[in-house]
mmCIF file of C-alpha atoms and ligand atoms in Angstrom:
data_model
loop_
_atom_site.group_PDB
_atom_site.id
_atom_site.type_symbol
_atom_site.label_atom_id
_atom_site.label_comp_id
_atom_site.label_asym_id
_atom_site.label_seq_id
_atom_site.Cartn_x
_atom_site.Cartn_y
_atom_site.Cartn_z
ATOM 1 C CA MET C 6 9.507 -12.641 -12.029
ATOM 2 C CA THR C 7 9.883 -12.775 -8.268
ATOM 3 C CA ASP C 8 13.659 -12.416 -7.923
ATOM 4 C CA ARG C 9 14.806 -9.028 -6.800
ATOM 5 C CA LEU C 10 16.649 -6.899 -9.259
ATOM 6 C CA PRO C 11 20.465 -6.741 -8.765
ATOM 7 C CA HIS C 12 20.470 -3.109 -7.588
ATOM 8 C CA GLU C 13 17.678 -3.685 -5.126
ATOM 9 C CA LYS C 14 17.509 -4.762 -1.535
ATOM 10 C CA GLY C 15 14.639 -7.035 -0.557
ATOM 11 C CA PHE C 16 12.354 -6.167 2.350
ATOM 12 C CA HIS C 17 10.208 -9.189 3.142
ATOM 13 C CA ILE C 18 6.995 -8.469 5.024
ATOM 14 C CA SER C 19 5.168 -11.247 6.881
ATOM 15 C CA TRP C 20 1.389 -11.360 7.430
ATOM 16 C CA ASP C 21 2.034 -10.576 11.063
ATOM 17 C CA GLN C 22 4.090 -7.524 10.157
ATOM 18 C CA ILE C 23 1.557 -6.100 7.691
ATOM 19 C CA HIS C 24 -1.176 -6.693 10.267
ATOM 20 C CA ARG C 25 0.761 -4.772 12.948
ATOM 21 C CA ASP C 26 1.765 -1.974 10.564
ATOM 22 C CA SER C 27 -1.772 -1.606 9.157
ATOM 23 C CA ARG C 28 -3.138 -1.403 12.699
ATOM 24 C CA ALA C 29 -0.551 1.241 13.538
ATOM 25 C CA LEU C 30 -1.697 3.178 10.449
ATOM 26 C CA ALA C 31 -5.326 2.967 11.588
ATOM 27 C CA TRP C 32 -4.490 4.176 15.083
ATOM 28 C CA ARG C 33 -2.584 7.133 13.645
ATOM 29 C CA LEU C 34 -5.608 8.074 11.520
ATOM 30 C CA ASP C 35 -8.136 7.676 14.321
ATOM 31 C CA GLY C 36 -9.932 10.943 15.054
ATOM 32 C CA GLN C 37 -8.193 12.796 12.195
ATOM 33 C CA GLY C 38 -11.208 12.960 9.815
ATOM 34 C CA PRO C 39 -12.794 16.309 8.901
ATOM 35 C CA ASP C 40 -16.214 15.641 10.503
ATOM 36 C CA ASN C 41 -15.445 15.915 14.242
ATOM 37 C CA GLY C 42 -12.588 13.530 13.623
ATOM 38 C CA ALA C 43 -14.765 11.009 11.768
ATOM 39 C CA TRP C 44 -14.091 9.549 8.337
ATOM 40 C CA LYS C 45 -16.939 9.016 5.846
ATOM 41 C CA ALA C 46 -15.531 5.954 4.110
ATOM 42 C CA VAL C 47 -12.438 3.924 3.366
ATOM 43 C CA VAL C 48 -11.391 3.383 -0.238
ATOM 44 C CA ALA C 49 -8.812 0.711 -1.012
ATOM 45 C CA ILE C 50 -6.532 1.034 -4.023
ATOM 46 C CA THR C 51 -6.682 -2.494 -5.388
ATOM 47 C CA ARG C 52 -5.271 -4.855 -5.178
ATOM 48 C CA GLY C 53 -2.437 -4.194 -2.728
ATOM 49 C CA GLY C 54 -4.428 -1.710 -0.637
ATOM 50 C CA MET C 55 -7.205 -4.190 0.147
ATOM 51 C CA ALA C 56 -5.584 -6.006 3.061
ATOM 52 C CA PRO C 57 -4.418 -2.805 4.821
ATOM 53 C CA ALA C 58 -7.817 -1.148 4.110
ATOM 54 C CA MET C 59 -9.667 -4.138 5.585
ATOM 55 C CA ILE C 60 -7.552 -4.035 8.731
ATOM 56 C CA ALA C 61 -7.805 -0.238 9.078
ATOM 57 C CA SER C 62 -11.571 -0.120 8.465
ATOM 58 C CA ARG C 63 -12.020 -2.796 11.121
ATOM 59 C CA GLU C 64 -9.937 -0.832 13.646
ATOM 60 C CA LEU C 65 -11.748 2.419 12.858
ATOM 61 C CA ASP C 66 -15.203 0.769 12.736
ATOM 62 C CA ILE C 67 -15.907 2.096 9.243
ATOM 63 C CA ARG C 68 -18.280 -0.119 7.267
ATOM 64 C CA THR C 69 -18.502 1.915 4.089
ATOM 65 C CA VAL C 70 -15.633 0.541 2.040
ATOM 66 C CA ASP C 71 -15.173 0.988 -1.704
ATOM 67 C CA THR C 72 -12.347 0.314 -4.144
ATOM 68 C CA ILE C 73 -10.482 2.022 -6.934
ATOM 69 C CA SER C 74 -8.525 -0.216 -9.247
ATOM 70 C CA VAL C 75 -5.259 1.233 -10.515
ATOM 71 C CA LYS C 76 -2.749 -0.785 -12.431
ATOM 72 C CA SER C 77 0.746 0.608 -12.743
ATOM 73 C CA TYR C 78 3.059 -2.400 -12.605
ATOM 74 C CA ASP C 79 3.362 -5.686 -14.425
ATOM 75 C CA HIS C 80 5.309 -7.564 -11.762
ATOM 76 C CA GLN C 81 8.324 -5.246 -11.225
ATOM 77 C CA ASP C 82 8.017 -3.395 -14.548
ATOM 78 C CA GLN C 83 6.373 -0.003 -14.307
ATOM 79 C CA SER C 84 4.005 1.125 -17.049
ATOM 80 C CA GLU C 85 1.583 4.047 -17.286
ATOM 81 C CA ALA C 86 -0.922 4.057 -14.410
ATOM 82 C CA LYS C 87 -4.535 3.449 -15.476
ATOM 83 C CA VAL C 88 -7.841 3.526 -13.568
ATOM 84 C CA LEU C 89 -9.598 0.249 -14.392
ATOM 85 C CA LYS C 90 -12.539 0.700 -11.958
ATOM 86 C CA ALA C 91 -13.686 3.840 -10.126
ATOM 87 C CA PRO C 92 -15.474 4.022 -6.748
ATOM 88 C CA ASP C 93 -19.051 5.294 -6.315
ATOM 89 C CA ALA C 94 -19.117 8.907 -7.587
ATOM 90 C CA ASP C 95 -21.821 10.069 -5.098
ATOM 91 C CA LEU C 96 -19.828 8.683 -2.187
ATOM 92 C CA MET C 97 -16.551 10.229 -3.345
ATOM 93 C CA GLY C 98 -17.444 13.787 -4.347
ATOM 94 C CA ASP C 99 -14.150 15.719 -4.248
ATOM 95 C CA GLY C 100 -12.792 13.225 -1.697
ATOM 96 C CA THR C 101 -13.697 15.141 1.478
ATOM 97 C CA GLY C 102 -13.758 12.738 4.442
ATOM 98 C CA ILE C 103 -12.547 9.805 2.354
ATOM 99 C CA LEU C 104 -9.591 7.792 3.552
ATOM 100 C CA ILE C 105 -7.776 6.303 0.564
ATOM 101 C CA ILE C 106 -5.467 3.446 1.513
ATOM 102 C CA ASP C 107 -2.729 1.638 -0.377
ATOM 103 C CA ASP C 108 -0.030 -0.811 0.679
ATOM 104 C CA LEU C 109 2.829 1.433 -0.438
ATOM 105 C CA VAL C 110 3.831 4.489 -2.391
ATOM 106 C CA ASP C 111 6.897 4.044 -4.605
ATOM 107 C CA SER C 112 7.256 6.566 -7.461
ATOM 108 C CA GLY C 113 4.002 8.242 -6.393
ATOM 109 C CA LYS C 114 2.415 7.756 -9.858
ATOM 110 C CA THR C 115 -0.549 5.758 -8.549
ATOM 111 C CA LEU C 116 -1.422 8.236 -5.800
ATOM 112 C CA GLU C 117 -0.864 11.180 -8.143
ATOM 113 C CA LEU C 118 -3.492 9.776 -10.492
ATOM 114 C CA VAL C 119 -5.993 9.140 -7.691
ATOM 115 C CA ARG C 120 -5.261 12.501 -6.023
ATOM 116 C CA ALA C 121 -6.041 14.322 -9.269
ATOM 117 C CA ARG C 122 -9.540 12.786 -9.144
ATOM 118 C CA TYR C 123 -10.167 13.293 -5.411
ATOM 119 C CA PRO C 124 -8.015 16.229 -4.296
ATOM 120 C CA LYS C 125 -9.666 16.564 -0.848
ATOM 121 C CA ALA C 126 -9.209 12.921 0.160
ATOM 122 C CA HIS C 127 -6.669 11.799 2.742
ATOM 123 C CA PHE C 128 -4.005 9.441 1.350
ATOM 124 C CA ALA C 129 -2.492 6.810 3.609
ATOM 125 C CA THR C 130 -0.051 3.987 2.904
ATOM 126 C CA VAL C 131 1.642 1.484 5.160
ATOM 127 C CA TYR C 132 5.076 1.853 3.502
ATOM 128 C CA ALA C 133 6.645 4.726 1.586
ATOM 129 C CA LYS C 134 9.718 5.269 -0.567
ATOM 130 C CA PRO C 135 11.286 8.759 -0.724
ATOM 131 C CA LYS C 136 10.137 9.599 -4.276
ATOM 132 C CA GLY C 137 6.508 8.996 -3.404
ATOM 133 C CA ARG C 138 6.470 10.745 -0.028
ATOM 134 C CA PRO C 139 5.078 14.061 -1.318
ATOM 135 C CA GLN C 140 1.977 12.164 -2.518
ATOM 136 C CA VAL C 141 1.130 10.531 0.817
ATOM 137 C CA ASP C 142 -0.400 12.266 3.844
ATOM 138 C CA THR C 143 0.147 9.500 6.424
ATOM 139 C CA PHE C 144 2.390 6.413 6.373
ATOM 140 C CA ILE C 145 4.081 4.122 8.889
ATOM 141 C CA THR C 146 7.498 2.952 7.617
ATOM 142 C CA GLU C 147 9.865 4.458 5.079
ATOM 143 C CA VAL C 148 12.247 2.260 3.083
ATOM 144 C CA SER C 149 14.987 3.360 0.682
ATOM 145 C CA GLN C 150 14.171 3.869 -2.983
ATOM 146 C CA ASP C 151 16.331 0.891 -4.017
ATOM 147 C CA THR C 152 14.426 -1.529 -1.756
ATOM 148 C CA TRP C 153 11.840 -3.855 -3.266
ATOM 149 C CA ILE C 154 9.095 -4.677 -0.776
ATOM 150 C CA PHE C 155 7.851 -8.268 -0.928
ATOM 151 C CA PHE C 156 4.337 -8.662 0.452
ATOM 152 C CA PRO C 157 3.082 -11.892 2.054
ATOM 153 C CA TRP C 158 0.428 -12.422 -0.637
ATOM 154 C CA ASP C 159 3.245 -12.616 -3.215
ATOM 155 C CA MET C 160 5.342 -15.129 -1.269
ATOM 156 C CA ALA C 161 5.223 -18.711 0.010
ATOM 157 C CA LEU C 162 7.173 -20.630 2.643
ATOM 158 C CA GLN C 163 9.752 -22.816 0.985
ATOM 159 C CA TYR C 164 12.655 -25.087 1.841
ATOM 160 C CA VAL C 165 16.086 -23.441 2.076
ATOM 161 C CA GLU C 166 19.351 -25.438 1.840
ATOM 162 C CA PRO C 167 21.439 -25.357 5.059
ATOM 163 C CA TYR C 168 24.241 -22.807 4.871
ATOM 164 C CA ARG C 169 26.887 -25.569 5.109
ATOM 165 C CA GLY C 170 25.299 -27.546 2.295
ATOM 166 C CA LYS C 171 25.601 -24.763 -0.284
ATOM 167 C CA ASP C 172 28.250 -24.796 -3.047
HETATM 168 O O1 LIG I 214 3.892 4.715 -6.300
HETATM 169 P P1 LIG I 214 3.864 3.816 -7.500
HETATM 170 O O2 LIG I 214 5.193 3.800 -8.229
HETATM 171 O O3 LIG I 214 2.723 4.100 -8.419
HETATM 172 O O4 LIG I 214 3.722 2.298 -6.980
HETATM 173 C C1 LIG I 214 2.876 1.875 -5.959
HETATM 174 C C2 LIG I 214 1.750 1.005 -6.460
HETATM 175 O O5 LIG I 214 2.259 -0.120 -7.176
HETATM 176 C C3 LIG I 214 1.700 -1.330 -6.655
HETATM 177 O O6 LIG I 214 0.476 -1.675 -7.269
HETATM 178 P P2 LIG I 214 0.355 -2.425 -8.679
HETATM 179 O O7 LIG I 214 0.086 -1.398 -9.748
HETATM 180 O O8 LIG I 214 1.540 -3.308 -8.872
HETATM 181 O O9 LIG I 214 -0.959 -3.315 -8.571
HETATM 182 P P3 LIG I 214 -1.458 -4.312 -7.432
HETATM 183 O O10 LIG I 214 -1.762 -3.470 -6.214
HETATM 184 O O11 LIG I 214 -2.683 -4.929 -8.000
HETATM 185 O O12 LIG I 214 -0.361 -5.311 -7.163
HETATM 186 C C4 LIG I 214 1.429 -0.983 -5.195
HETATM 187 O O13 LIG I 214 0.416 -1.820 -4.657
HETATM 188 C C5 LIG I 214 0.958 0.449 -5.284
HETATM 189 O O14 LIG I 214 -0.422 0.528 -5.569
HETATM 190 O O1 LIG I 215 8.561 -2.314 -3.715
HETATM 191 C C1 LIG I 215 7.474 -2.743 -4.206
HETATM 192 N N1 LIG I 215 6.952 -3.954 -3.827
HETATM 193 C C2 LIG I 215 5.794 -4.441 -4.333
HETATM 194 N N2 LIG I 215 5.067 -3.791 -5.238
HETATM 195 C C3 LIG I 215 5.519 -2.590 -5.647
HETATM 196 N N3 LIG I 215 4.980 -1.733 -6.541
HETATM 197 C C4 LIG I 215 5.815 -0.689 -6.636
HETATM 198 N N4 LIG I 215 6.865 -0.828 -5.821
HETATM 199 C C5 LIG I 215 6.713 -2.021 -5.180
HETATM 200 MG MG1 LIG I 216 -1.301 -1.438 -5.939
#
């Protein structure tokens, strides 16, 4: 199901926009790590966090990149969040110096689950909705709770009827 729900506004993000916003996130995080400003590693929350984490780790010149797989939605239907794959335990410790990146925080359930495992990590998302804000340490753009964000990897260019040609 890719149509937005009736009560929701659609916020369509292009590849260019997510690239710019992910870069802005990286620049905001630069020099903010606990070890003289340095970060130990980047961890992407898959799958949506992988593109922003790739862009941020490139900007910050961090080559240690791991993933945590959390599934909390089936398309637009929320279910209970589950960890399907954990990152390297020796790397993570309690999360100190680890930059955990996701594309967005919505209800905050995903970050809450990951935060419980790595309480000392820094949590960063590109976009944030109000309910999830308490779970995120750094983000770039806030959108209203009733906005559904459409990411470029979930969309395709398609023909649109001219305005005049519509019924
Ligand atoms: O704050 P929450 O309400 O938990 O929602 C945010 C999470 O939901 C989406 O992931 P999803 O579980 O759909 O998986 P995906 O990243 O593989 O698309 C999104 O990428 C975030 O990770
Ligand atoms: O607004 C959203 N867009 C895409 N995926 C999501 N997962 C939770 N909220 C959203
Ligand atoms: Mg996700």
